[in-house]
Coordinates of C-alpha atoms in Angstrom, one line a residue:
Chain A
X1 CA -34.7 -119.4 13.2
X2 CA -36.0 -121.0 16.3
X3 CA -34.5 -118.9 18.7
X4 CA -37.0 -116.6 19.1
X5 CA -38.8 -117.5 21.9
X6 CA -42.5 -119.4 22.2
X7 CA -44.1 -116.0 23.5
X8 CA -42.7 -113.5 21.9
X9 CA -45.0 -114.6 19.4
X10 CA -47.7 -115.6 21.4
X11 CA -47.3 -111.9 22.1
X12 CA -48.0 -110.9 18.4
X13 CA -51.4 -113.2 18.4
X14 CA -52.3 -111.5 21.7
X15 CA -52.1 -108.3 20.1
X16 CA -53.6 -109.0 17.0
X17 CA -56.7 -110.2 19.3
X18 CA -56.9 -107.7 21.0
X19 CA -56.7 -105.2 18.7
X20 CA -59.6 -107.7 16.3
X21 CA -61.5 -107.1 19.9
X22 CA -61.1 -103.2 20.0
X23 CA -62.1 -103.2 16.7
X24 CA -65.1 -105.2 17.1
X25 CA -66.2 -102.9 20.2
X26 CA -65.9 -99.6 18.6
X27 CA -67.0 -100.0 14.9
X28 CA -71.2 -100.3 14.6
X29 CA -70.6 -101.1 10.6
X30 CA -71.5 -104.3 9.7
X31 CA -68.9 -105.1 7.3
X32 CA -65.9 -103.5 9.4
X33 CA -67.0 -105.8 12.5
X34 CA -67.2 -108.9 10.1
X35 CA -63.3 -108.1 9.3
X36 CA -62.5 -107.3 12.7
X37 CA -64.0 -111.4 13.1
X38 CA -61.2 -112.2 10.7
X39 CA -58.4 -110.5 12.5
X40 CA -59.1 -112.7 15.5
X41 CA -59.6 -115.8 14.1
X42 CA -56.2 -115.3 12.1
X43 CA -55.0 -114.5 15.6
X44 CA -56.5 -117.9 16.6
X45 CA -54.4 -119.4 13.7
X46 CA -50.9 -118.6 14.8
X47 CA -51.3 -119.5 18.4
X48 CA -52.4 -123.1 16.9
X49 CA -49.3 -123.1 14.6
X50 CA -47.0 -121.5 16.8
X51 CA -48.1 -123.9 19.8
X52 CA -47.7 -126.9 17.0
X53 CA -44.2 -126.3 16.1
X54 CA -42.7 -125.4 19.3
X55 CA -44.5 -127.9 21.7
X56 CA -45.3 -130.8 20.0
X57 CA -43.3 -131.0 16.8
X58 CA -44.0 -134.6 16.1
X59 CA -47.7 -134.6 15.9
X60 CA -50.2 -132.4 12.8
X61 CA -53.4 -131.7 15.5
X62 CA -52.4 -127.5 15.1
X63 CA -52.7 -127.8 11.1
X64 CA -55.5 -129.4 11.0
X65 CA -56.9 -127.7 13.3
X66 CA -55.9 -124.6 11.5
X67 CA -57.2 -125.8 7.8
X68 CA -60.7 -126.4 9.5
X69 CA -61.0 -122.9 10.9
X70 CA -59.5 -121.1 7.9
X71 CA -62.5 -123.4 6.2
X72 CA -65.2 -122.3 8.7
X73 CA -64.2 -118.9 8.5
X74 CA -64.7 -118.6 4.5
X75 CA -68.4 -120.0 4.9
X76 CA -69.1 -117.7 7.8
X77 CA -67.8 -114.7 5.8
X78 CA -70.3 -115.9 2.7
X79 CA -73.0 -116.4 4.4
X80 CA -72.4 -112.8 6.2
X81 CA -71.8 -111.4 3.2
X82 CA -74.7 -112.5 1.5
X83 CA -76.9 -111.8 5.1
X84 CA -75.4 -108.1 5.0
X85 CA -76.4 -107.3 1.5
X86 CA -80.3 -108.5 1.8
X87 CA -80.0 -106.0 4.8
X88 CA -78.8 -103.2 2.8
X89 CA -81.8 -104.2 0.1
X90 CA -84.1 -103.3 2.6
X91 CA -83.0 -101.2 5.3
X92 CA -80.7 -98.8 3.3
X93 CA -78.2 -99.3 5.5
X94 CA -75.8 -101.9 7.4
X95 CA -75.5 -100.5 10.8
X96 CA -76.4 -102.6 13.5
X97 CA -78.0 -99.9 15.8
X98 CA -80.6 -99.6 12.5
X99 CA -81.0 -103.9 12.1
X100 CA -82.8 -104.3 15.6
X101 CA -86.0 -106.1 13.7
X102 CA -85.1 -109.4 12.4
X103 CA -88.0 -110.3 11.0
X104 CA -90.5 -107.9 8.8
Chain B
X1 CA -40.0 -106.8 11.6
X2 CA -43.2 -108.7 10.3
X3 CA -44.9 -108.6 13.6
X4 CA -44.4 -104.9 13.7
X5 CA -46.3 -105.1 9.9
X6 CA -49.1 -107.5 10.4
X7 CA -49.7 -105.2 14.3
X8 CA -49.6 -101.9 12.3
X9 CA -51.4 -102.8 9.6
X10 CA -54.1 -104.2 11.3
X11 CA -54.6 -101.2 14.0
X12 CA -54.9 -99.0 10.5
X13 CA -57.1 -101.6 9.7
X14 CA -59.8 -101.2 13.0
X15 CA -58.7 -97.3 13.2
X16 CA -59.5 -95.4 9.6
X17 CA -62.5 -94.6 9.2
X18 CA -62.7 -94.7 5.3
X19 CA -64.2 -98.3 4.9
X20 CA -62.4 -98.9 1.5
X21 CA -58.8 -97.8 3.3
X22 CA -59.7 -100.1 5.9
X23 CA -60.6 -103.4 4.0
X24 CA -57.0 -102.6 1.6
X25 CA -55.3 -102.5 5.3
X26 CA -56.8 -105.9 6.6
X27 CA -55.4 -107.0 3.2
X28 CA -52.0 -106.2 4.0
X29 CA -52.2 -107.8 7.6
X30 CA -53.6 -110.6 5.8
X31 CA -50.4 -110.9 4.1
X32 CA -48.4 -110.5 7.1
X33 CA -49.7 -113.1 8.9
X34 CA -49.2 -115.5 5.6
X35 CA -45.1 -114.2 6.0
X36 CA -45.1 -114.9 9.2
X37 CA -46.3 -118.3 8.6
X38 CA -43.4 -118.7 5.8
X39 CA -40.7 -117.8 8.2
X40 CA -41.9 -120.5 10.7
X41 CA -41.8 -122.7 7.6
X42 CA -45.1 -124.0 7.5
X43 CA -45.4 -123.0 3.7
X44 CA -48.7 -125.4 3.5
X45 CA -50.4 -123.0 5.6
X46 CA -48.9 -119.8 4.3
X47 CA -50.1 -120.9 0.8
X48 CA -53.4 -121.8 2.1
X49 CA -53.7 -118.6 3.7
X50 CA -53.3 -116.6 0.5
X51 CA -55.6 -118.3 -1.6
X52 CA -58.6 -118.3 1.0
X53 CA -58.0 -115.0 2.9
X54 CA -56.5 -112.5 0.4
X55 CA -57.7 -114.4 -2.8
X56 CA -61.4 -115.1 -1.5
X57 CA -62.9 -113.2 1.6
X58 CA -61.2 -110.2 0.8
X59 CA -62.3 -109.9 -2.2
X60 CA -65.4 -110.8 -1.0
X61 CA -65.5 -108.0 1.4
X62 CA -64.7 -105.5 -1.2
X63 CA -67.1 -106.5 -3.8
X64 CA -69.9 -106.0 -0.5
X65 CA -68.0 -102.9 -0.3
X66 CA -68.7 -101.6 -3.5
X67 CA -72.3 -102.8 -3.4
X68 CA -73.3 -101.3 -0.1
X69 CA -72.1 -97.9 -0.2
X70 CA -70.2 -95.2 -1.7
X71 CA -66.4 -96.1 -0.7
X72 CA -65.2 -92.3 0.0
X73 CA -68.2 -91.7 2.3
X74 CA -66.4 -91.4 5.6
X75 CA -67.9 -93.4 8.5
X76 CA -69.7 -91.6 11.4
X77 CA -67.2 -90.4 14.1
X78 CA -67.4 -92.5 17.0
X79 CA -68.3 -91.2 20.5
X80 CA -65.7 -90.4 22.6
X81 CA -66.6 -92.3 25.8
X82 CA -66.8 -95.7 23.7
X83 CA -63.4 -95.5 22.3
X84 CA -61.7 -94.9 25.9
X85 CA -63.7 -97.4 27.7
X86 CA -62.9 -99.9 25.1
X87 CA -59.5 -99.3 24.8
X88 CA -59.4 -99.6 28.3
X89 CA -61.3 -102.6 28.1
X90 CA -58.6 -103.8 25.3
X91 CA -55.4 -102.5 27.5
X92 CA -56.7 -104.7 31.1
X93 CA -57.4 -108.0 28.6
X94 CA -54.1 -107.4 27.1
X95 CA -52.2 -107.1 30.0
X96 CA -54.0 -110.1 32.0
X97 CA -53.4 -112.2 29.4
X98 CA -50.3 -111.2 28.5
X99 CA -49.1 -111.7 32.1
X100 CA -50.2 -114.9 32.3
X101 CA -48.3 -115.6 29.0
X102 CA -45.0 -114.2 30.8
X103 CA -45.4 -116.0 33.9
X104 CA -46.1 -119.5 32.3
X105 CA -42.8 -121.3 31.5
X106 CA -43.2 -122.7 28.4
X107 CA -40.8 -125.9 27.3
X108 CA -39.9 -125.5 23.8
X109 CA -38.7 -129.0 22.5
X110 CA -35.4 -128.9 20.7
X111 CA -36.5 -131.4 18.5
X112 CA -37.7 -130.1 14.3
X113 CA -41.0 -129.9 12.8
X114 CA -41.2 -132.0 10.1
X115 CA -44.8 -132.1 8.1
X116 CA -45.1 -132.7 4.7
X117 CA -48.3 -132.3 2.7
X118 CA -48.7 -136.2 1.8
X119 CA -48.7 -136.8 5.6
X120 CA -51.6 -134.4 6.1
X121 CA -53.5 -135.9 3.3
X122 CA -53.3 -139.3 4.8
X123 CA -54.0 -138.1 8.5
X124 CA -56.9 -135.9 7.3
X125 CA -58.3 -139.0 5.1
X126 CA -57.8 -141.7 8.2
X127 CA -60.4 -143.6 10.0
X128 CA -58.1 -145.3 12.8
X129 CA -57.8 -143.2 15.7
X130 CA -55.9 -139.5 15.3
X131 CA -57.2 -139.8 11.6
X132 CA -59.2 -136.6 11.1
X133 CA -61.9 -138.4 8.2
X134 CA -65.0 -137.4 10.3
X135 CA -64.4 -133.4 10.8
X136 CA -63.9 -133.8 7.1
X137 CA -67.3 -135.1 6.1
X138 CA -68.9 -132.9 8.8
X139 CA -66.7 -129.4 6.9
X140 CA -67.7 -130.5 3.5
X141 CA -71.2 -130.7 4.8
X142 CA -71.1 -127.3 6.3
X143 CA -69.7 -125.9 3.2
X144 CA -72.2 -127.3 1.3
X145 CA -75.0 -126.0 3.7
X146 CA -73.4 -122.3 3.4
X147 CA -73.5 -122.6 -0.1
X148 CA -76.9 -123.6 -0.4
X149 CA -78.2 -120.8 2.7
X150 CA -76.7 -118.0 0.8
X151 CA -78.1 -118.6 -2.7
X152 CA -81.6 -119.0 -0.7
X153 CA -80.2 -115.8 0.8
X154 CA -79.8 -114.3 -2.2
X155 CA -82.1 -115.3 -4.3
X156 CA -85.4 -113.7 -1.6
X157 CA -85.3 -110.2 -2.3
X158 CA -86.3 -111.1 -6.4
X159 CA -84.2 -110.3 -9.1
X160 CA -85.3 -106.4 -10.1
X161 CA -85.0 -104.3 -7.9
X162 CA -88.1 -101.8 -6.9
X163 CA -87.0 -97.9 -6.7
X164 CA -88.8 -97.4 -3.6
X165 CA -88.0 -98.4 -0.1
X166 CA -91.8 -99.6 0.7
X167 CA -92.6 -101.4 -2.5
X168 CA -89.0 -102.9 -1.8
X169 CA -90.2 -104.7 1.8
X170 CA -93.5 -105.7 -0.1
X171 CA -91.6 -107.2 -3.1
X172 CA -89.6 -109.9 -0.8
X173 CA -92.5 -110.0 1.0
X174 CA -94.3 -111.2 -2.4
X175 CA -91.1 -113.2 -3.3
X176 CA -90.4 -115.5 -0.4
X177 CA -93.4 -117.7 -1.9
X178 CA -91.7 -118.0 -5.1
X179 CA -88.2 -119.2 -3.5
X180 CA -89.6 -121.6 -1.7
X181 CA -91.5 -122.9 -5.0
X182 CA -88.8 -122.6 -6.5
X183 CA -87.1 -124.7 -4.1
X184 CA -90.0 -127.8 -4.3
X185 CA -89.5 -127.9 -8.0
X186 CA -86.0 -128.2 -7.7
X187 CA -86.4 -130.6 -5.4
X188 CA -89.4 -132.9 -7.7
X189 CA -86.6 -132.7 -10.1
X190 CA -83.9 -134.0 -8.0
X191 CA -86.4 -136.6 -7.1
X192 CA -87.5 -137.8 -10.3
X193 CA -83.8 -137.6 -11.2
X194 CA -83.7 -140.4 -8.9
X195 CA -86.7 -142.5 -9.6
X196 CA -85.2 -142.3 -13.4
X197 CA -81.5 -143.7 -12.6
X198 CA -83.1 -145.9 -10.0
X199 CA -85.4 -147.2 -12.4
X200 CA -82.5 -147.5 -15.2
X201 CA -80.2 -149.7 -12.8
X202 CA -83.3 -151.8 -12.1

């Protein structure tokens, strides 16, 4: 079980950034970038697990660590969320390129 | 074998350009990522996982789905010459990092992981040092601050909704007003609320 090595899966988390970051870089939808935010903060997540269980088994910092972002993270999406809709209400439309004015 | 899932699905994910296909695929990596936390046996984590990510923000992203647009509208095509420099962007990152993964020897400890959930609890609740009570207060705070910014959010653009675009702007321009009346009463209630049991336990 624990014979697979520390990077090989720091190698999935690297990925899974990376492709969060391509992902991020290419779409100009609002809602598509906001889960491309998700992607990398889950990618975030394993390294602080991974790192946890393999380095420093006797201690709980990764968890907590993790339970705090995986908190963060569903009051960032809400308060996207709820950000993105108002700017569909009155811009027709969640692109960025279209959401230069923040104010009106 | 669930790396090659959770990497699949969540290229599919940042790749198809039907917004409803790509929410359902983030879903699945979602999942992944809670397997793969299950076969490291962290089960605490895994469990939290589901519930938060695939029970609540994906939801949530497909309820803004459905409210922003039609879901079998594809997206515009992107340019050419943004997807190749930013997958050559992605590529260099990937590789520098990953290098500097490869080259760093690592010491795994032989020794196992033990956690249990009442040993969480009681770190997360501790106020001697390496007790984590003070990130607690300061999350619950921030939850209740979202909470509390996206129902003022919400609640700005007025409940009916105007047909046209330029009445729209000047209806939350009308509204703001109200929510921020609405807000002073609410908050003349909390405080007389107060002066009441204040003036009850005097």
């Amino acid at each position: 079980m624990s014979s697979v090595p520390l990077s090989h899966i720091l190698f999935v988390s690297t990925a899974l950034f990376f492709i969060g970051m391509y992902g991020l870089f290419t779409r100009r939808n609002m809602i598509t970038m906001l889960m491309a935010i998700e992607l990398i903060l889950n990618s975030v997540n394993i390294n602080f697990v991974v790192f946890n269980k393999y380095l420093y088994p006797d201690k709980l910092d990764g968890i907590f660590f993790v339970i705090f972002i995986i908190t963060i993270a569903a009051a960032e999406a809400a308060v996207a969320i709820a950000i993105i809709i108002n700017l569909y209400r009155s811009h027709r439309s969640i692109d960025v390129e279209n959401a230069t004015e923040m104010k009106w | 074998m669930i790396s090659a899932f959770i990497l699949g699905a969540g290229l599919l994910a940042m790749t198809t350009r039907k917004i409803f296909r790509s929410a359902i695929w983030l879903l699945f990596s979602l999942i992944g990522i809670a397997a793969l936390y299950f076969w490291l046996q962290v089960e605490f984590i895994a469990a939290v996982q589901i519930v938060v990510y695939v029970g609540g923000i994906v939801v949530l992203i497909i309820f803004s789905i459905f409210l922003t647009q039609q879901s079998d509208k594809e997206m515009p095509k992107q340019p050419l010459r943004r997807i190749i420099t930013s997958t050559l962007a992605i590529l260099f990152g990937f590789g520098l990092t990953f290098l500097q993964i490869w080259k760093y020897n690592f010491q795994p400890t032989t020794r196992s992981f033990d956690w249990t959930v009442s040993k969480i609890g009681s770190q997360m609740l501790n106020t001697a040092a390496g007790g984590y009570a003070l990130p607690f207060e300061v999350v619950s705070m921030l939850l209740l601050a979202a909470m509390v910014g996206c129902i003022v959010i919400a609640m700005k653009a007025g409940p009916q909704q105007p047909p046209s675009k330029h009445k729209e702007s000047e209806q939350s321009k009308k509204t703001i007003p109200q929510g921020f009346q609405f807000a002073e009463h609410e908050n003349e209630k909390i405080v007389s609320l107060q002066e009441k049991t204040g003036g009850t336990s005097q």
